Short mmCIF file of N, CA and C in Angstrom, two decimals:
data_model
loop_
_atom_site.label_atom_id
_atom_site.label_comp_id
_atom_site.label_asym_id
_atom_site.label_seq_id
_atom_site.Cartn_x
_atom_site.Cartn_y
_atom_site.Cartn_z
N MET A 1 0.85 -1.19 0.00
CA MET A 1 0.00 0.00 0.00
C MET A 1 0.89 1.24 0.00
N ALA A 2 0.60 2.17 -0.90
CA ALA A 2 1.36 3.41 -0.99
C ALA A 2 1.07 4.29 0.22
N ASP A 3 2.03 5.11 0.57
CA ASP A 3 1.89 6.03 1.70
C ASP A 3 1.35 7.36 1.17
N ILE A 4 0.04 7.43 1.05
CA ILE A 4 -0.63 8.61 0.49
C ILE A 4 -1.48 9.24 1.59
N LYS A 5 -1.27 10.54 1.82
CA LYS A 5 -2.05 11.29 2.81
C LYS A 5 -3.12 12.08 2.09
N ILE A 6 -4.35 11.95 2.54
CA ILE A 6 -5.47 12.70 1.98
C ILE A 6 -5.73 13.90 2.88
N VAL A 7 -5.90 15.06 2.24
CA VAL A 7 -6.09 16.33 2.95
C VAL A 7 -7.28 17.06 2.35
N VAL A 8 -8.05 17.73 3.19
CA VAL A 8 -9.13 18.61 2.77
C VAL A 8 -8.98 19.93 3.52
N ASP A 9 -9.84 20.88 3.22
CA ASP A 9 -9.87 22.10 4.02
C ASP A 9 -11.19 22.17 4.75
N THR A 10 -11.35 23.17 5.60
CA THR A 10 -12.57 23.25 6.38
C THR A 10 -13.79 23.55 5.51
N GLY A 11 -13.58 23.90 4.26
CA GLY A 11 -14.68 24.05 3.32
C GLY A 11 -15.37 22.72 3.03
N SER A 12 -14.76 21.62 3.46
CA SER A 12 -15.36 20.29 3.27
C SER A 12 -16.39 19.96 4.33
N ASP A 13 -16.37 20.72 5.43
CA ASP A 13 -17.28 20.46 6.55
C ASP A 13 -17.18 19.02 7.06
N ILE A 14 -16.00 18.43 6.94
CA ILE A 14 -15.85 17.04 7.37
C ILE A 14 -15.98 16.96 8.89
N PRO A 15 -16.82 16.07 9.38
CA PRO A 15 -16.95 15.92 10.84
C PRO A 15 -15.61 15.46 11.44
N ALA A 16 -15.28 15.98 12.60
CA ALA A 16 -14.00 15.68 13.25
C ALA A 16 -13.80 14.18 13.46
N ASP A 17 -14.86 13.48 13.84
CA ASP A 17 -14.72 12.04 14.09
C ASP A 17 -14.43 11.28 12.80
N ILE A 18 -14.97 11.71 11.69
CA ILE A 18 -14.69 11.06 10.40
C ILE A 18 -13.26 11.36 9.97
N ALA A 19 -12.84 12.61 10.11
CA ALA A 19 -11.46 12.98 9.76
C ALA A 19 -10.47 12.15 10.59
N GLN A 20 -10.78 11.98 11.86
CA GLN A 20 -9.89 11.20 12.72
C GLN A 20 -9.92 9.72 12.34
N LYS A 21 -11.09 9.18 12.13
CA LYS A 21 -11.24 7.76 11.78
C LYS A 21 -10.45 7.41 10.51
N TYR A 22 -10.49 8.30 9.52
CA TYR A 22 -9.84 8.04 8.24
C TYR A 22 -8.47 8.73 8.12
N ASP A 23 -8.02 9.36 9.18
CA ASP A 23 -6.72 10.05 9.20
C ASP A 23 -6.62 11.06 8.05
N ILE A 24 -7.64 11.88 7.91
CA ILE A 24 -7.68 12.90 6.87
C ILE A 24 -7.20 14.22 7.48
N GLY A 25 -6.20 14.83 6.85
CA GLY A 25 -5.69 16.11 7.32
C GLY A 25 -6.64 17.24 6.96
N ILE A 26 -6.66 18.27 7.79
CA ILE A 26 -7.55 19.41 7.54
C ILE A 26 -6.75 20.71 7.57
N ILE A 27 -6.83 21.45 6.47
CA ILE A 27 -6.26 22.80 6.40
C ILE A 27 -7.39 23.75 6.73
N ARG A 28 -7.15 24.66 7.64
CA ARG A 28 -8.24 25.46 8.22
C ARG A 28 -8.32 26.88 7.66
N PHE A 29 -9.58 27.26 7.32
CA PHE A 29 -9.88 28.63 6.92
C PHE A 29 -10.00 29.50 8.17
N LEU A 30 -10.11 30.77 7.93
CA LEU A 30 -10.34 31.73 9.01
C LEU A 30 -11.77 32.24 8.89
N THR A 31 -12.40 32.52 10.03
CA THR A 31 -13.71 33.16 10.07
C THR A 31 -13.54 34.49 10.78
N LEU A 32 -14.10 35.55 10.20
CA LEU A 32 -13.98 36.88 10.79
C LEU A 32 -15.36 37.41 11.16
N PHE A 33 -15.50 37.73 12.43
CA PHE A 33 -16.69 38.42 12.93
C PHE A 33 -16.20 39.82 13.27
N GLY A 34 -16.40 40.75 12.35
CA GLY A 34 -15.89 42.10 12.55
C GLY A 34 -14.36 42.06 12.59
N GLU A 35 -13.78 42.54 13.67
CA GLU A 35 -12.32 42.58 13.82
C GLU A 35 -11.75 41.31 14.45
N LYS A 36 -12.60 40.43 14.91
CA LYS A 36 -12.17 39.21 15.61
C LYS A 36 -12.02 38.07 14.60
N THR A 37 -10.84 37.43 14.60
CA THR A 37 -10.55 36.33 13.69
C THR A 37 -10.49 35.01 14.45
N TYR A 38 -11.11 33.98 13.87
CA TYR A 38 -11.13 32.64 14.47
C TYR A 38 -10.60 31.63 13.45
N VAL A 39 -9.84 30.67 13.91
CA VAL A 39 -9.42 29.56 13.06
C VAL A 39 -10.53 28.51 13.14
N GLN A 40 -11.13 28.19 12.00
CA GLN A 40 -12.26 27.26 11.97
C GLN A 40 -11.85 25.89 12.52
N GLY A 41 -12.69 25.37 13.39
CA GLY A 41 -12.45 24.06 13.97
C GLY A 41 -11.48 24.05 15.13
N ILE A 42 -10.83 25.17 15.40
CA ILE A 42 -9.91 25.27 16.54
C ILE A 42 -10.41 26.33 17.50
N ASP A 43 -10.54 27.55 16.99
CA ASP A 43 -11.01 28.66 17.83
C ASP A 43 -12.53 28.75 17.89
N ILE A 44 -13.19 28.14 16.90
CA ILE A 44 -14.65 28.22 16.84
C ILE A 44 -15.20 26.94 16.21
N THR A 45 -16.19 26.35 16.86
CA THR A 45 -16.86 25.17 16.31
C THR A 45 -18.02 25.62 15.43
N ASN A 46 -18.60 24.71 14.70
CA ASN A 46 -19.78 25.05 13.88
C ASN A 46 -20.93 25.52 14.75
N ASP A 47 -21.15 24.85 15.89
CA ASP A 47 -22.23 25.27 16.79
C ASP A 47 -22.00 26.69 17.32
N GLU A 48 -20.74 26.98 17.70
CA GLU A 48 -20.41 28.33 18.18
C GLU A 48 -20.57 29.36 17.07
N PHE A 49 -20.21 28.96 15.84
CA PHE A 49 -20.37 29.86 14.70
C PHE A 49 -21.82 30.28 14.54
N PHE A 50 -22.74 29.31 14.57
CA PHE A 50 -24.16 29.63 14.36
C PHE A 50 -24.72 30.43 15.54
N LYS A 51 -24.22 30.18 16.72
CA LYS A 51 -24.66 30.99 17.87
C LYS A 51 -24.19 32.44 17.70
N LYS A 52 -22.92 32.62 17.30
CA LYS A 52 -22.40 33.97 17.07
C LYS A 52 -23.13 34.65 15.92
N LEU A 53 -23.49 33.88 14.91
CA LEU A 53 -24.19 34.42 13.75
C LEU A 53 -25.51 35.06 14.17
N GLU A 54 -26.21 34.41 15.08
CA GLU A 54 -27.48 34.96 15.59
C GLU A 54 -27.25 36.25 16.37
N GLU A 55 -26.15 36.32 17.11
CA GLU A 55 -25.87 37.46 18.00
C GLU A 55 -25.18 38.61 17.28
N PHE A 56 -24.46 38.31 16.19
CA PHE A 56 -23.63 39.30 15.51
C PHE A 56 -24.50 40.23 14.67
N ASP A 57 -24.24 41.54 14.78
CA ASP A 57 -25.02 42.53 14.06
C ASP A 57 -24.70 42.55 12.57
N GLY A 58 -23.46 42.30 12.22
CA GLY A 58 -23.06 42.32 10.82
C GLY A 58 -23.14 40.95 10.19
N PHE A 59 -22.31 40.72 9.17
CA PHE A 59 -22.26 39.43 8.51
C PHE A 59 -20.82 38.95 8.55
N PRO A 60 -20.56 37.76 9.06
CA PRO A 60 -19.18 37.28 9.14
C PRO A 60 -18.64 36.98 7.74
N THR A 61 -17.34 36.98 7.64
CA THR A 61 -16.69 36.61 6.38
C THR A 61 -15.70 35.49 6.67
N THR A 62 -15.25 34.87 5.61
CA THR A 62 -14.22 33.86 5.75
C THR A 62 -13.01 34.31 4.97
N SER A 63 -11.89 33.74 5.32
CA SER A 63 -10.65 34.05 4.63
C SER A 63 -9.91 32.75 4.42
N GLN A 64 -9.27 32.64 3.26
CA GLN A 64 -8.52 31.43 3.01
C GLN A 64 -7.34 31.30 3.98
N THR A 65 -6.79 30.14 4.03
CA THR A 65 -5.68 29.84 4.92
C THR A 65 -4.49 30.74 4.57
N PRO A 66 -3.87 31.37 5.56
CA PRO A 66 -2.67 32.16 5.26
C PRO A 66 -1.59 31.30 4.59
N TYR A 67 -0.89 31.88 3.65
CA TYR A 67 0.12 31.18 2.85
C TYR A 67 1.11 30.42 3.74
N ALA A 68 1.66 31.09 4.72
CA ALA A 68 2.67 30.46 5.58
C ALA A 68 2.10 29.27 6.35
N ASP A 69 0.87 29.38 6.81
CA ASP A 69 0.24 28.27 7.53
C ASP A 69 0.03 27.08 6.60
N MET A 70 -0.43 27.35 5.37
CA MET A 70 -0.64 26.27 4.41
C MET A 70 0.70 25.63 4.03
N TYR A 71 1.70 26.47 3.84
CA TYR A 71 3.04 25.98 3.51
C TYR A 71 3.54 25.03 4.60
N ASP A 72 3.46 25.47 5.85
CA ASP A 72 3.94 24.64 6.97
C ASP A 72 3.19 23.31 7.04
N PHE A 73 1.87 23.36 6.88
CA PHE A 73 1.05 22.15 6.95
C PHE A 73 1.41 21.18 5.83
N LEU A 74 1.39 21.67 4.58
CA LEU A 74 1.65 20.79 3.45
C LEU A 74 3.08 20.28 3.42
N LYS A 75 4.02 21.11 3.81
CA LYS A 75 5.42 20.68 3.86
C LYS A 75 5.59 19.53 4.85
N ALA A 76 5.02 19.68 6.04
CA ALA A 76 5.13 18.62 7.06
C ALA A 76 4.53 17.31 6.54
N GLU A 77 3.36 17.38 5.91
CA GLU A 77 2.72 16.18 5.38
C GLU A 77 3.51 15.59 4.22
N ALA A 78 4.03 16.45 3.34
CA ALA A 78 4.80 15.97 2.18
C ALA A 78 6.11 15.31 2.58
N LEU A 79 6.72 15.80 3.65
CA LEU A 79 7.97 15.20 4.11
C LEU A 79 7.72 13.89 4.87
N GLU A 80 6.52 13.73 5.38
CA GLU A 80 6.19 12.53 6.15
C GLU A 80 5.60 11.41 5.27
N HIS A 81 5.03 11.76 4.12
CA HIS A 81 4.35 10.79 3.27
C HIS A 81 4.92 10.81 1.86
N GLU A 82 4.72 9.70 1.12
CA GLU A 82 5.18 9.63 -0.27
C GLU A 82 4.43 10.61 -1.15
N CYS A 83 3.16 10.80 -0.85
CA CYS A 83 2.31 11.66 -1.67
C CYS A 83 1.23 12.29 -0.80
N VAL A 84 0.87 13.53 -1.12
CA VAL A 84 -0.23 14.21 -0.47
C VAL A 84 -1.23 14.58 -1.56
N ILE A 85 -2.49 14.22 -1.34
CA ILE A 85 -3.56 14.62 -2.26
C ILE A 85 -4.49 15.54 -1.48
N TYR A 86 -4.58 16.78 -1.94
CA TYR A 86 -5.37 17.81 -1.26
C TYR A 86 -6.58 18.16 -2.11
N PHE A 87 -7.78 17.79 -1.63
CA PHE A 87 -9.04 18.15 -2.29
C PHE A 87 -9.48 19.51 -1.75
N VAL A 88 -9.42 20.51 -2.62
CA VAL A 88 -9.62 21.91 -2.24
C VAL A 88 -11.04 22.36 -2.55
N LEU A 89 -11.57 23.24 -1.70
CA LEU A 89 -12.85 23.90 -1.96
C LEU A 89 -12.83 24.49 -3.37
N SER A 90 -13.97 24.50 -4.03
CA SER A 90 -14.08 24.96 -5.41
C SER A 90 -13.35 26.27 -5.67
N SER A 91 -12.59 26.30 -6.76
CA SER A 91 -11.88 27.52 -7.14
C SER A 91 -12.84 28.62 -7.58
N ALA A 92 -14.08 28.25 -7.88
CA ALA A 92 -15.09 29.25 -8.25
C ALA A 92 -15.51 30.08 -7.05
N ALA A 93 -15.24 29.59 -5.84
CA ALA A 93 -15.69 30.27 -4.63
C ALA A 93 -14.56 30.84 -3.78
N SER A 94 -13.34 30.39 -4.03
CA SER A 94 -12.25 30.77 -3.13
C SER A 94 -10.93 30.78 -3.88
N GLY A 95 -9.99 31.55 -3.36
CA GLY A 95 -8.63 31.57 -3.89
C GLY A 95 -7.76 30.47 -3.29
N GLN A 96 -8.36 29.61 -2.47
CA GLN A 96 -7.61 28.55 -1.79
C GLN A 96 -6.90 27.63 -2.78
N PHE A 97 -7.54 27.29 -3.88
CA PHE A 97 -6.92 26.41 -4.88
C PHE A 97 -5.66 27.06 -5.45
N GLN A 98 -5.76 28.33 -5.81
CA GLN A 98 -4.60 29.03 -6.38
C GLN A 98 -3.46 29.09 -5.36
N THR A 99 -3.78 29.42 -4.12
CA THR A 99 -2.75 29.48 -3.08
C THR A 99 -2.14 28.10 -2.86
N ALA A 100 -2.96 27.07 -2.81
CA ALA A 100 -2.46 25.71 -2.60
C ALA A 100 -1.55 25.28 -3.75
N THR A 101 -1.90 25.67 -4.97
CA THR A 101 -1.07 25.34 -6.12
C THR A 101 0.29 26.01 -6.00
N LEU A 102 0.31 27.29 -5.64
CA LEU A 102 1.58 28.00 -5.46
C LEU A 102 2.41 27.40 -4.34
N VAL A 103 1.75 27.10 -3.22
CA VAL A 103 2.44 26.51 -2.08
C VAL A 103 3.05 25.17 -2.45
N SER A 104 2.26 24.32 -3.10
CA SER A 104 2.75 22.98 -3.44
C SER A 104 3.92 23.06 -4.42
N GLN A 105 3.84 23.97 -5.39
CA GLN A 105 4.95 24.15 -6.34
C GLN A 105 6.22 24.58 -5.61
N GLU A 106 6.07 25.50 -4.67
CA GLU A 106 7.23 25.95 -3.91
C GLU A 106 7.85 24.81 -3.11
N ILE A 107 7.02 24.03 -2.45
CA ILE A 107 7.52 22.90 -1.65
C ILE A 107 8.21 21.88 -2.55
N MET A 108 7.61 21.55 -3.68
CA MET A 108 8.18 20.53 -4.57
C MET A 108 9.47 21.01 -5.24
N GLU A 109 9.61 22.32 -5.43
CA GLU A 109 10.88 22.86 -5.94
C GLU A 109 11.96 22.78 -4.86
N GLU A 110 11.57 23.09 -3.64
CA GLU A 110 12.50 23.07 -2.51
C GLU A 110 12.87 21.64 -2.12
N TYR A 111 11.91 20.73 -2.21
CA TYR A 111 12.09 19.33 -1.85
C TYR A 111 11.66 18.46 -3.04
N PRO A 112 12.56 18.24 -4.01
CA PRO A 112 12.18 17.56 -5.26
C PRO A 112 11.61 16.15 -5.09
N ASP A 113 11.84 15.51 -3.97
CA ASP A 113 11.30 14.15 -3.77
C ASP A 113 9.86 14.15 -3.28
N THR A 114 9.29 15.32 -3.04
CA THR A 114 7.91 15.38 -2.55
C THR A 114 6.92 15.32 -3.71
N ASP A 115 5.74 14.87 -3.42
CA ASP A 115 4.67 14.75 -4.42
C ASP A 115 3.38 15.26 -3.78
N ILE A 116 2.94 16.43 -4.22
CA ILE A 116 1.69 17.02 -3.71
C ILE A 116 0.75 17.22 -4.88
N ARG A 117 -0.44 16.66 -4.77
CA ARG A 117 -1.46 16.81 -5.82
C ARG A 117 -2.56 17.71 -5.26
N VAL A 118 -2.78 18.83 -5.90
CA VAL A 118 -3.83 19.76 -5.49
C VAL A 118 -4.98 19.59 -6.47
N VAL A 119 -6.14 19.18 -5.95
CA VAL A 119 -7.29 18.86 -6.79
C VAL A 119 -8.40 19.87 -6.53
N ASP A 120 -8.78 20.60 -7.58
CA ASP A 120 -9.92 21.52 -7.48
C ASP A 120 -11.18 20.67 -7.46
N SER A 121 -11.83 20.61 -6.32
CA SER A 121 -13.02 19.76 -6.18
C SER A 121 -14.17 20.26 -7.03
N ARG A 122 -14.18 21.56 -7.29
CA ARG A 122 -15.31 22.21 -7.97
C ARG A 122 -16.61 21.99 -7.20
N LYS A 123 -16.45 21.70 -5.93
CA LYS A 123 -17.59 21.41 -5.07
C LYS A 123 -17.43 22.11 -3.73
N PHE A 124 -18.43 21.91 -2.88
CA PHE A 124 -18.46 22.49 -1.56
C PHE A 124 -18.83 21.40 -0.56
N SER A 125 -18.53 21.65 0.66
CA SER A 125 -19.03 20.92 1.81
C SER A 125 -18.82 19.41 1.74
N LEU A 126 -19.85 18.68 2.06
CA LEU A 126 -19.71 17.24 2.23
C LEU A 126 -19.38 16.48 0.95
N TYR A 127 -19.55 17.11 -0.21
CA TYR A 127 -19.07 16.49 -1.44
C TYR A 127 -17.57 16.20 -1.30
N ILE A 128 -16.85 17.18 -0.80
CA ILE A 128 -15.40 17.05 -0.65
C ILE A 128 -15.08 16.02 0.42
N ALA A 129 -15.80 16.07 1.53
CA ALA A 129 -15.58 15.10 2.61
C ALA A 129 -15.81 13.68 2.12
N ASN A 130 -16.89 13.46 1.37
CA ASN A 130 -17.17 12.13 0.84
C ASN A 130 -16.08 11.66 -0.12
N ALA A 131 -15.61 12.57 -0.96
CA ALA A 131 -14.52 12.22 -1.88
C ALA A 131 -13.26 11.85 -1.10
N ALA A 132 -12.99 12.56 -0.02
CA ALA A 132 -11.80 12.27 0.79
C ALA A 132 -11.90 10.89 1.44
N VAL A 133 -13.06 10.56 1.96
CA VAL A 133 -13.26 9.23 2.55
C VAL A 133 -13.08 8.16 1.47
N HIS A 134 -13.67 8.39 0.32
CA HIS A 134 -13.52 7.45 -0.80
C HIS A 134 -12.04 7.31 -1.18
N ALA A 135 -11.32 8.43 -1.19
CA ALA A 135 -9.89 8.40 -1.53
C ALA A 135 -9.10 7.56 -0.52
N VAL A 136 -9.41 7.70 0.76
CA VAL A 136 -8.72 6.89 1.78
C VAL A 136 -9.02 5.41 1.55
N GLU A 137 -10.26 5.10 1.23
CA GLU A 137 -10.60 3.70 0.96
C GLU A 137 -9.83 3.18 -0.25
N MET A 138 -9.62 4.03 -1.25
CA MET A 138 -8.83 3.64 -2.41
C MET A 138 -7.36 3.44 -2.04
N VAL A 139 -6.84 4.30 -1.17
CA VAL A 139 -5.46 4.13 -0.69
C VAL A 139 -5.34 2.76 -0.02
N ARG A 140 -6.28 2.46 0.86
CA ARG A 140 -6.28 1.19 1.59
C ARG A 140 -6.42 -0.01 0.65
N ALA A 141 -7.05 0.21 -0.51
CA ALA A 141 -7.20 -0.86 -1.49
C ALA A 141 -5.99 -0.97 -2.42
N GLY A 142 -4.98 -0.11 -2.19
CA GLY A 142 -3.75 -0.19 -2.96
C GLY A 142 -3.73 0.58 -4.26
N LYS A 143 -4.66 1.50 -4.44
CA LYS A 143 -4.70 2.29 -5.67
C LYS A 143 -3.58 3.33 -5.68
N SER A 144 -3.17 3.72 -6.88
CA SER A 144 -2.12 4.73 -7.03
C SER A 144 -2.69 6.13 -6.87
N ALA A 145 -1.80 7.10 -6.70
CA ALA A 145 -2.23 8.50 -6.57
C ALA A 145 -2.96 8.95 -7.83
N ASP A 146 -2.46 8.55 -8.99
CA ASP A 146 -3.13 8.93 -10.25
C ASP A 146 -4.54 8.36 -10.31
N GLU A 147 -4.70 7.09 -9.94
CA GLU A 147 -6.02 6.46 -9.94
C GLU A 147 -6.97 7.16 -8.98
N ILE A 148 -6.46 7.52 -7.82
CA ILE A 148 -7.28 8.19 -6.80
C ILE A 148 -7.75 9.56 -7.29
N VAL A 149 -6.82 10.34 -7.81
CA VAL A 149 -7.18 11.68 -8.30
C VAL A 149 -8.18 11.58 -9.45
N ASP A 150 -7.92 10.67 -10.40
CA ASP A 150 -8.82 10.53 -11.54
C ASP A 150 -10.22 10.10 -11.11
N GLU A 151 -10.30 9.04 -10.29
CA GLU A 151 -11.62 8.53 -9.91
C GLU A 151 -12.37 9.53 -9.04
N CYS A 152 -11.69 10.15 -8.08
CA CYS A 152 -12.38 11.09 -7.19
C CYS A 152 -12.80 12.35 -7.94
N SER A 153 -12.00 12.80 -8.88
CA SER A 153 -12.38 13.97 -9.68
C SER A 153 -13.63 13.67 -10.49
N HIS A 154 -13.65 12.50 -11.11
CA HIS A 154 -14.83 12.09 -11.88
C HIS A 154 -16.05 11.95 -10.96
N TYR A 155 -15.81 11.34 -9.82
CA TYR A 155 -16.83 11.11 -8.81
C TYR A 155 -17.48 12.44 -8.39
N MET A 156 -16.66 13.45 -8.11
CA MET A 156 -17.20 14.74 -7.66
C MET A 156 -17.93 15.48 -8.78
N LEU A 157 -17.43 15.38 -10.01
CA LEU A 157 -18.05 16.11 -11.12
C LEU A 157 -19.44 15.61 -11.48
N LYS A 158 -19.71 14.33 -11.26
CA LYS A 158 -21.01 13.81 -11.66
C LYS A 158 -22.09 13.97 -10.60
N TRP A 159 -21.73 14.36 -9.41
CA TRP A 159 -22.73 14.55 -8.35
C TRP A 159 -23.58 15.78 -8.60
N LYS A 160 -24.82 15.71 -8.21
CA LYS A 160 -25.73 16.85 -8.22
C LYS A 160 -26.25 17.05 -6.81
N CYS A 161 -26.60 18.27 -6.48
CA CYS A 161 -27.01 18.57 -5.12
C CYS A 161 -28.22 19.51 -5.12
N PHE A 162 -29.11 19.26 -4.17
CA PHE A 162 -30.23 20.15 -3.94
C PHE A 162 -30.16 20.55 -2.48
N LEU A 163 -30.24 21.84 -2.22
CA LEU A 163 -30.12 22.34 -0.85
C LEU A 163 -31.46 22.83 -0.33
N LEU A 164 -31.69 22.56 0.91
CA LEU A 164 -32.84 23.10 1.62
C LEU A 164 -32.30 23.90 2.80
N VAL A 165 -32.84 25.07 2.99
CA VAL A 165 -32.38 25.90 4.10
C VAL A 165 -33.56 26.18 5.02
N ASP A 166 -33.25 26.36 6.30
CA ASP A 166 -34.29 26.65 7.28
C ASP A 166 -34.80 28.08 7.15
N THR A 167 -33.90 28.96 6.72
CA THR A 167 -34.24 30.38 6.62
C THR A 167 -33.47 31.01 5.47
N LEU A 168 -34.07 32.01 4.86
CA LEU A 168 -33.39 32.75 3.80
C LEU A 168 -32.68 33.99 4.36
N LYS A 169 -32.79 34.17 5.66
CA LYS A 169 -32.24 35.34 6.35
C LYS A 169 -30.76 35.57 6.01
N TYR A 170 -29.95 34.52 6.07
CA TYR A 170 -28.51 34.69 5.87
C TYR A 170 -28.13 34.81 4.40
N LEU A 171 -28.94 34.22 3.52
CA LEU A 171 -28.70 34.41 2.09
C LEU A 171 -28.97 35.86 1.71
N GLU A 172 -29.99 36.44 2.32
CA GLU A 172 -30.28 37.86 2.09
C GLU A 172 -29.19 38.73 2.71
N LYS A 173 -28.86 38.43 3.95
CA LYS A 173 -27.87 39.21 4.69
C LYS A 173 -26.51 39.21 3.99
N GLY A 174 -26.18 38.07 3.38
CA GLY A 174 -24.89 37.93 2.68
C GLY A 174 -24.91 38.43 1.25
N GLY A 175 -26.07 38.91 0.79
CA GLY A 175 -26.15 39.46 -0.54
C GLY A 175 -26.43 38.43 -1.64
N ARG A 176 -26.72 37.19 -1.27
CA ARG A 176 -27.01 36.14 -2.26
C ARG A 176 -28.44 36.27 -2.79
N LEU A 177 -29.32 36.87 -1.99
CA LEU A 177 -30.71 37.11 -2.40
C LEU A 177 -31.06 38.56 -2.11
N SER A 178 -31.91 39.12 -2.99
CA SER A 178 -32.41 40.47 -2.71
C SER A 178 -33.44 40.38 -1.59
N LYS A 179 -33.75 41.53 -0.98
CA LYS A 179 -34.77 41.56 0.07
C LYS A 179 -36.10 41.05 -0.46
N ALA A 180 -36.44 41.44 -1.69
CA ALA A 180 -37.71 41.02 -2.28
C ALA A 180 -37.74 39.51 -2.47
N ALA A 181 -36.66 38.95 -3.00
CA ALA A 181 -36.61 37.50 -3.25
C ALA A 181 -36.68 36.74 -1.92
N ALA A 182 -36.00 37.24 -0.92
CA ALA A 182 -36.02 36.59 0.39
C ALA A 182 -37.43 36.65 0.99
N PHE A 183 -38.10 37.79 0.82
CA PHE A 183 -39.45 37.94 1.34
C PHE A 183 -40.41 36.96 0.66
N VAL A 184 -40.37 36.95 -0.67
CA VAL A 184 -41.26 36.05 -1.43
C VAL A 184 -40.93 34.60 -1.10
N GLY A 185 -39.66 34.26 -1.06
CA GLY A 185 -39.24 32.90 -0.73
C GLY A 185 -39.70 32.49 0.66
N SER A 186 -39.65 33.41 1.60
CA SER A 186 -40.09 33.11 2.96
C SER A 186 -41.60 32.87 3.02
N LEU A 187 -42.34 33.61 2.19
CA LEU A 187 -43.80 33.40 2.14
C LEU A 187 -44.14 32.01 1.60
N LEU A 188 -43.35 31.58 0.63
CA LEU A 188 -43.61 30.26 0.02
C LEU A 188 -43.27 29.18 1.03
#
C-alpha cells in the first residue's frame, strides 16, 4: 500500500470524528466576525459559529488559509508521506486552490522528492468530505495516486445537489438574495 495522505480544508465540513477515523488532514480557513478572527475548527466550532451568527449585528466573512500556515502544513505532510492529495474547496468560490497550487509548487521545488497533488473539487461541503473518505478507501485498497485523483475527480463532477435551508435570512444578509426575493421565498 502506498503512503498517500489525503487532505481537505474546512470548506469540506468534514466531521472531526470522520477525519480522525480516516486520518484525513484538515487545512483550516479563518472566520472573521468584525475585527475578531477565528481559526475554523480550533477557535470556533460550527455550533459556536451559528450561535455567534445569531448574535452578531453584521455578517461574518471567511478568509482562506494564510500562505505560511498552508506551507507549513503541506510541507510537514509531504515530508512525512510519499504523496499528499489535497481536495480543495471549489476555485469558483475561493482563492484557496490558487494558493495551494503556489504553495505545493514551492515545496516541490525546494524538496524535489515530494509529491503534492492539489485537486480543485469544484464542489463544496460534504461532497469534498465524501470524496476524501472514498480516496482513503482507495489508498487502503492499494490504488495509485493517479487512480485516486482521476476517480475522485470524476466522482465529484457527476454529483448533483439540492439544498434546503431553514431560513433565507442569511442568504439575504450575505447578498445572495435580494430583500424582495427573500421575502417572497419566505412566504412560500
